[in-house]
Coordinates of C-alpha atoms in Angstrom, one line a residue:
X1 CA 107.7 9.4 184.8
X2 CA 105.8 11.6 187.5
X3 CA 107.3 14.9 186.0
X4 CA 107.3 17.2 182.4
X5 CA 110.8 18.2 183.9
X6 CA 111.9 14.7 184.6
X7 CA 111.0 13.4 181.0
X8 CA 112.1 16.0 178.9
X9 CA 115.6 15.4 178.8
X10 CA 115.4 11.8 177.7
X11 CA 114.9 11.2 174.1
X12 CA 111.9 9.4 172.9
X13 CA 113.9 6.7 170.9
X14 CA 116.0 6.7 174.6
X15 CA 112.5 6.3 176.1
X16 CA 111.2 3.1 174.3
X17 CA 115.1 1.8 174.5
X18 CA 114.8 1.7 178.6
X19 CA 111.3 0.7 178.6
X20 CA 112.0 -2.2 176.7
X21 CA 115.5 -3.2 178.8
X22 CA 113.5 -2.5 182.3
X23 CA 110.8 -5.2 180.9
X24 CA 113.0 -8.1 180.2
X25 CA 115.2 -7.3 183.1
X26 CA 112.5 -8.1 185.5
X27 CA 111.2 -10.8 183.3
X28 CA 114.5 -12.9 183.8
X29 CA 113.1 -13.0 187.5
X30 CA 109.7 -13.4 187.7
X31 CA 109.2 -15.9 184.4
X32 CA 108.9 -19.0 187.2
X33 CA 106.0 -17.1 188.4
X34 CA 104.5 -16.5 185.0
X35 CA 104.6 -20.3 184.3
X36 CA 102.6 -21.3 187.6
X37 CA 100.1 -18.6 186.9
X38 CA 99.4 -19.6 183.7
X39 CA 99.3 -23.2 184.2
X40 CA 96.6 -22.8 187.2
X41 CA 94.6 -20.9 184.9
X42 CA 94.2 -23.5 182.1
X43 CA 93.9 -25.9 185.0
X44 CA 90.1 -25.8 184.8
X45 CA 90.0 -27.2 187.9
X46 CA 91.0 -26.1 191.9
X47 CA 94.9 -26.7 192.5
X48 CA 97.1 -24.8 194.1
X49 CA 100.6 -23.5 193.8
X50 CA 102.6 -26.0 195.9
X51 CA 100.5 -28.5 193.8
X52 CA 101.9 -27.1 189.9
X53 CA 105.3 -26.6 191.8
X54 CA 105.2 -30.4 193.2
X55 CA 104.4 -31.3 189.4
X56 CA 106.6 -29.6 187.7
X57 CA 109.8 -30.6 189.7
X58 CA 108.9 -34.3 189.7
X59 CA 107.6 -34.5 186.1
X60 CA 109.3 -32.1 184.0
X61 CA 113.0 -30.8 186.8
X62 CA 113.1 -27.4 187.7
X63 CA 114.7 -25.9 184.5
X64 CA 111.1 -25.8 183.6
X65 CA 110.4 -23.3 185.4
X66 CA 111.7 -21.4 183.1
X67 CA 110.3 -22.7 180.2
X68 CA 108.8 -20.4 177.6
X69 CA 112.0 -17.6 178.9
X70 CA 112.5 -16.5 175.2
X71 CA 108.9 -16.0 174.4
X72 CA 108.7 -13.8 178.0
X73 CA 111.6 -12.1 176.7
X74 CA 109.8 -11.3 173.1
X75 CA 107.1 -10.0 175.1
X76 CA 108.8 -7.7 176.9
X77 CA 110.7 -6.3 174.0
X78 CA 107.7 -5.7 171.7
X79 CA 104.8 -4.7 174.5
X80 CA 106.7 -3.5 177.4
X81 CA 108.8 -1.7 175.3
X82 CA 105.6 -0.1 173.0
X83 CA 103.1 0.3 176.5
X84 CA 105.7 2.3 178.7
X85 CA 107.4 4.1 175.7
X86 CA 103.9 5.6 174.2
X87 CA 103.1 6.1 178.3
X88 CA 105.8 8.1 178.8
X89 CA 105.5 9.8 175.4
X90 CA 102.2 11.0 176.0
X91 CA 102.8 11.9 179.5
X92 CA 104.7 14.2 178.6
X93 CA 102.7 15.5 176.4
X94 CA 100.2 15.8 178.5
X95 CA 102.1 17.7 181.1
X96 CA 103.1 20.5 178.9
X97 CA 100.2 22.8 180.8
X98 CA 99.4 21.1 183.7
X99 CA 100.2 18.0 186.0
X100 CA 97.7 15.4 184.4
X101 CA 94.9 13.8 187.3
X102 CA 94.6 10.8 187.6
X103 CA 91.5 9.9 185.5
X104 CA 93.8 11.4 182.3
X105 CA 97.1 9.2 183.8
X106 CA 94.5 6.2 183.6
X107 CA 93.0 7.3 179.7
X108 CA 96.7 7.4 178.9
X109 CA 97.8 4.2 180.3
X110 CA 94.6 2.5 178.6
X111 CA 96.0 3.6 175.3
X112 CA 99.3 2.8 175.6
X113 CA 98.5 -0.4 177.0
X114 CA 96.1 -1.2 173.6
X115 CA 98.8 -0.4 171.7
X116 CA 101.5 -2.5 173.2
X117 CA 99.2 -5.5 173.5
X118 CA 98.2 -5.5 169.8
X119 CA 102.3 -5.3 169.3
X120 CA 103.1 -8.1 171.7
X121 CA 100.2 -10.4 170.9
X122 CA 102.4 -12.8 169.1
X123 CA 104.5 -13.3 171.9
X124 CA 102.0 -13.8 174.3
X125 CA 100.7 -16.3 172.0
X126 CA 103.7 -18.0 172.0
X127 CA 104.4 -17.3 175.9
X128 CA 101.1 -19.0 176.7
X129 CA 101.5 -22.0 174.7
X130 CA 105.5 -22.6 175.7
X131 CA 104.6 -22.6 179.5
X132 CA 101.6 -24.5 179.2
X133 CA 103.2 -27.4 177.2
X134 CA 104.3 -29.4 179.8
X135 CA 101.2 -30.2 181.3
X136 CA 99.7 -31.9 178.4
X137 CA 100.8 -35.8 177.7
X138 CA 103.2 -36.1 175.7
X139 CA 101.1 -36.5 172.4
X140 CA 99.7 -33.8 172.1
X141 CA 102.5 -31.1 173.2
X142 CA 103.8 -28.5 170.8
X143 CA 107.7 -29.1 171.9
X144 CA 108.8 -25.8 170.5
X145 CA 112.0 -24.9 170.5
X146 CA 112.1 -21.1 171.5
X147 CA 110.1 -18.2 170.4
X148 CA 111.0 -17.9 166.4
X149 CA 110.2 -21.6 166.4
X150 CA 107.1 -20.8 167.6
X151 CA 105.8 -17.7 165.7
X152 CA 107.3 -19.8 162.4
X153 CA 105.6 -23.0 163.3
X154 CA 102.3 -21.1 164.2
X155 CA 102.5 -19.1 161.0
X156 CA 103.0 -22.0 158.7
X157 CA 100.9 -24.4 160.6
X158 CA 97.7 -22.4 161.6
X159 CA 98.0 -19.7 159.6
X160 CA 99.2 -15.6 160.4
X161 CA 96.4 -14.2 162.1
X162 CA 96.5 -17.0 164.8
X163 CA 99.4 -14.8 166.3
X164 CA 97.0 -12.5 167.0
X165 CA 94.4 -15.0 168.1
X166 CA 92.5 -13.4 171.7
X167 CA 94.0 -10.2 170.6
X168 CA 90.8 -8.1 171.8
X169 CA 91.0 -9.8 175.3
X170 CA 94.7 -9.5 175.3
X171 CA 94.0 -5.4 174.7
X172 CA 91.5 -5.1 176.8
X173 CA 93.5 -6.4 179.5
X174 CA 96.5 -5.0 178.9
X175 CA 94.1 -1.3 179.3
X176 CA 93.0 -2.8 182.4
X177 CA 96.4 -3.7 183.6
X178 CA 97.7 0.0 182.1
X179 CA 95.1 2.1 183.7
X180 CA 95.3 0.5 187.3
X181 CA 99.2 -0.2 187.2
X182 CA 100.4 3.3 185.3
X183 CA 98.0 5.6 186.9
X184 CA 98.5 4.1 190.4
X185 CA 102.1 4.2 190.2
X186 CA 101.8 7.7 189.4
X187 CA 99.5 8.8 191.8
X188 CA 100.9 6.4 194.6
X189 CA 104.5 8.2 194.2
X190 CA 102.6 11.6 194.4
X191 CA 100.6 10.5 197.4
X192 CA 103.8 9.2 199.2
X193 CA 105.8 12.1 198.3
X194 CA 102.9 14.4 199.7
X195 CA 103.3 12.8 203.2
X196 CA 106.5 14.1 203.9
X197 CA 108.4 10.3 204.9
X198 CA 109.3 9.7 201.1
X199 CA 112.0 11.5 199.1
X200 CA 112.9 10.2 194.9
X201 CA 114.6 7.1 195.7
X202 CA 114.2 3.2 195.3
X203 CA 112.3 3.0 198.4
X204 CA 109.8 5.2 197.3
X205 CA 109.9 3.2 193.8
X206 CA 109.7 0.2 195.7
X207 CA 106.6 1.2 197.9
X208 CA 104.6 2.6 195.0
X209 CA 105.2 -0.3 192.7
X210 CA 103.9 -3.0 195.5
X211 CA 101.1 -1.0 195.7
X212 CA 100.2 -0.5 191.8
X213 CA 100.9 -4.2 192.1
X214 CA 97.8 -5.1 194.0
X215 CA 95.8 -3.1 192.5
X216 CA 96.3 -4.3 189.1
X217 CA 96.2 -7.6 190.2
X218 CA 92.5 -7.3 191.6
X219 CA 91.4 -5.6 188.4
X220 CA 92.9 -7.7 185.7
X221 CA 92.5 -11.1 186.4
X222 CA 89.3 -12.0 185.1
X223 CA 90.4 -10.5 182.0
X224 CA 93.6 -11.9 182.4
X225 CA 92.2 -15.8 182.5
X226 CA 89.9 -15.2 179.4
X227 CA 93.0 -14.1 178.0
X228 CA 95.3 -17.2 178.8
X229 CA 92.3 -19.7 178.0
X230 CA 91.7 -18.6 174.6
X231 CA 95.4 -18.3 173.3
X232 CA 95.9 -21.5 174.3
X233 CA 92.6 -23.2 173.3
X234 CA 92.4 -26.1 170.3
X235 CA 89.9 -26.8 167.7
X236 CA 87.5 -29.5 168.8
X237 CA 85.4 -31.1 165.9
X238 CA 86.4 -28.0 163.5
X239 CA 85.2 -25.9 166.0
X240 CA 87.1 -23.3 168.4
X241 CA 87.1 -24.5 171.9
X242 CA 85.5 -20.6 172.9
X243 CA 83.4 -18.1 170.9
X244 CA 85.2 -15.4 172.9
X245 CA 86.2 -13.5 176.4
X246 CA 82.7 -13.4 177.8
X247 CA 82.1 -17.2 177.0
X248 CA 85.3 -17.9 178.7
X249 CA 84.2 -16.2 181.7
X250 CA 80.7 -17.8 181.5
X251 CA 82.2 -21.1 181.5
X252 CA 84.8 -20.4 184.4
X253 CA 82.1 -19.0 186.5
X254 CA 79.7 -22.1 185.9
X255 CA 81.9 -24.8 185.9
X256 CA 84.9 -23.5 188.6
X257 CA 83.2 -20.9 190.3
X258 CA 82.6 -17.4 190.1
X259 CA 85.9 -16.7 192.1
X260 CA 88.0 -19.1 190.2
X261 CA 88.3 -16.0 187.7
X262 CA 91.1 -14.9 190.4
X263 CA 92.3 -18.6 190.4
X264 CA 96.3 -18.2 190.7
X265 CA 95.8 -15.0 192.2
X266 CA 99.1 -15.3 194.8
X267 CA 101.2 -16.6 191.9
X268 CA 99.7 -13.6 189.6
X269 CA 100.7 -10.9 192.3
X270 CA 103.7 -13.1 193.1
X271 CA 104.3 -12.7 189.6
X272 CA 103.0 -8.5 189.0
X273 CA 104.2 -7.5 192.2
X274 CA 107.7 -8.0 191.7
X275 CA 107.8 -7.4 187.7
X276 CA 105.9 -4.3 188.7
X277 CA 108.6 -3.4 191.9
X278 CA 111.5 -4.6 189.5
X279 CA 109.9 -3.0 185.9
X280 CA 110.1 0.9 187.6
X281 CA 113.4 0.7 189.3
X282 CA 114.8 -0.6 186.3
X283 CA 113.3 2.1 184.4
X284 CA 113.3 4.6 187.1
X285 CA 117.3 4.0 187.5
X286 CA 118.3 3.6 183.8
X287 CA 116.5 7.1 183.0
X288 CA 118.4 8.5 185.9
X289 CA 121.8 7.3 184.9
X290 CA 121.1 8.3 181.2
X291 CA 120.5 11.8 182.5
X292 CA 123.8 11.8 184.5
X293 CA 126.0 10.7 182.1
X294 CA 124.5 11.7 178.7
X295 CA 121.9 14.8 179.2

């Protein structure tokens, strides 16, 4: 990803392929983390991540952990695969003259990210609501079975466009979460590489991705939690439970706590961190092996 050299070899069709692959890879790991991040921010009150662990072993077993996999799995396959594809697609464009700066790696990874998010919204829809159905009484859950029993039930139920319900939230995080974890990757390999210790190996992989972990981390989670809250939220008296990202955010900050909009923030970089670490070596590694064995 860091070089018009390194790219140019691998197909864009190739691209998009391993993209996609590296997403759900990583998501097969880190989807217990995903759960407890999501569930503390629909909380709407202070817990704590021994606390949602503690509940979710004694009420629902530890299998739910991994509730809501096939919907994480979705995700991956539709946004991952669009975000890093069009990325990589553009970086290299980009490159053609000159190494882009960072400022143009963080326009590019904004755009990408917009368009992966509008692509992966249903998902995420579907994602939110799977992992968040075990903390509501039994009533009132959605029980569904995996993610095409989902997006069906949700399209016959509520109607098409609610799979793209908190899509503008969803895209503007996902250009947050783009622009800090794309652009800092890059520049974080280039700044390692620069200092003589690091050579094109999973260290330096490693290394860079922890740190485009915590950066996007920071940055995203207010958008992040307006996000979760509103593609999850019901209709109370005919009436939707938020008018949008900014009453979200008003209400978390006047009813939690202006830093409860980084509530779940060690399960969130528990979460990014790794998926971030695990996402590039993935990708980093697959594009390799393609170039040694079919460039």
């Amino acid at each position: 990803m860091s070089t018009q050299k390194s790219e140019a070899t691998v197909p864009n069709k190739i691209k998009f392929l391993i993209s996609g692959l590296s997403g759900m890879a990583a998501t097969c790991f880190v989807q217990p983390l995903d759960l407890i991040k999501n569930r503390m921010q629909l909380s709407g009150k202070k817990t704590s991540t021994l606390s949602i662990v503690s509940s979710i072993a004694k009420n629902e077993g530890l299998l739910a952990m991994y509730s809501g996999l096939s919907a994480g799995l979705m995700r991956q396959a539709t946004y991952t695969t669009t975000r890093l594809g069009v990325y990589t697609w553009l970086f290299e464009l980009a490159s053609k003259e000159s190494q882009p700066n960072f400022f143009i790696k963080a326009g590019l990874g904004m755009t990408a990210g917009a368009v992966g998010a509008f692509v992966g919204n249903p998902a995420e829809v579907a994602l939110i609501r799977m992992t968040a159905d075990g903390r509501l009484p039994q009533a009132e859950r959605r029980m569904y079975k995996n993610v095409f029993d989902a997006l069906f039930r949700i399209t016959r139920e509520e109607g098409v466009l609610t799979l793209w319900r908190g899509a503008i939230p969803t895209m503007g995080r996902a250009m947050v979460v783009n622009a800090a974890q794309l652009a800092s990757y890059s520049q974080a390999k280039e700044a390692l590489l620069d200092t003589g210790y690091f050579e094109e190996n999973i260290m330096l992989h490693f290394t860079a991705s922890m740190i485009s972990g915590l950066i996007t981390t920071a940055a995203s989670m207010p958008v992040d939690i307006a996000k979760t809250r509103i593609q999850n939220m019901k209709m109370i008296d005919g009436k939707p439970e938020y008018r949008g990202a900014f009453d979200v955010l008003g209400k978390v900050v006047r009813n939690e706590g202006f830093f409860a909009l980084w509530k779940g923030f060690i399960p969130y970089y528990a979460r990014l961190g790794p998926h971030t670490v695990l996402t590039f070596i993935f990708l980093e590694q697959m594009t390799a092996s393609y170039k040694k064995y079919y460039s």
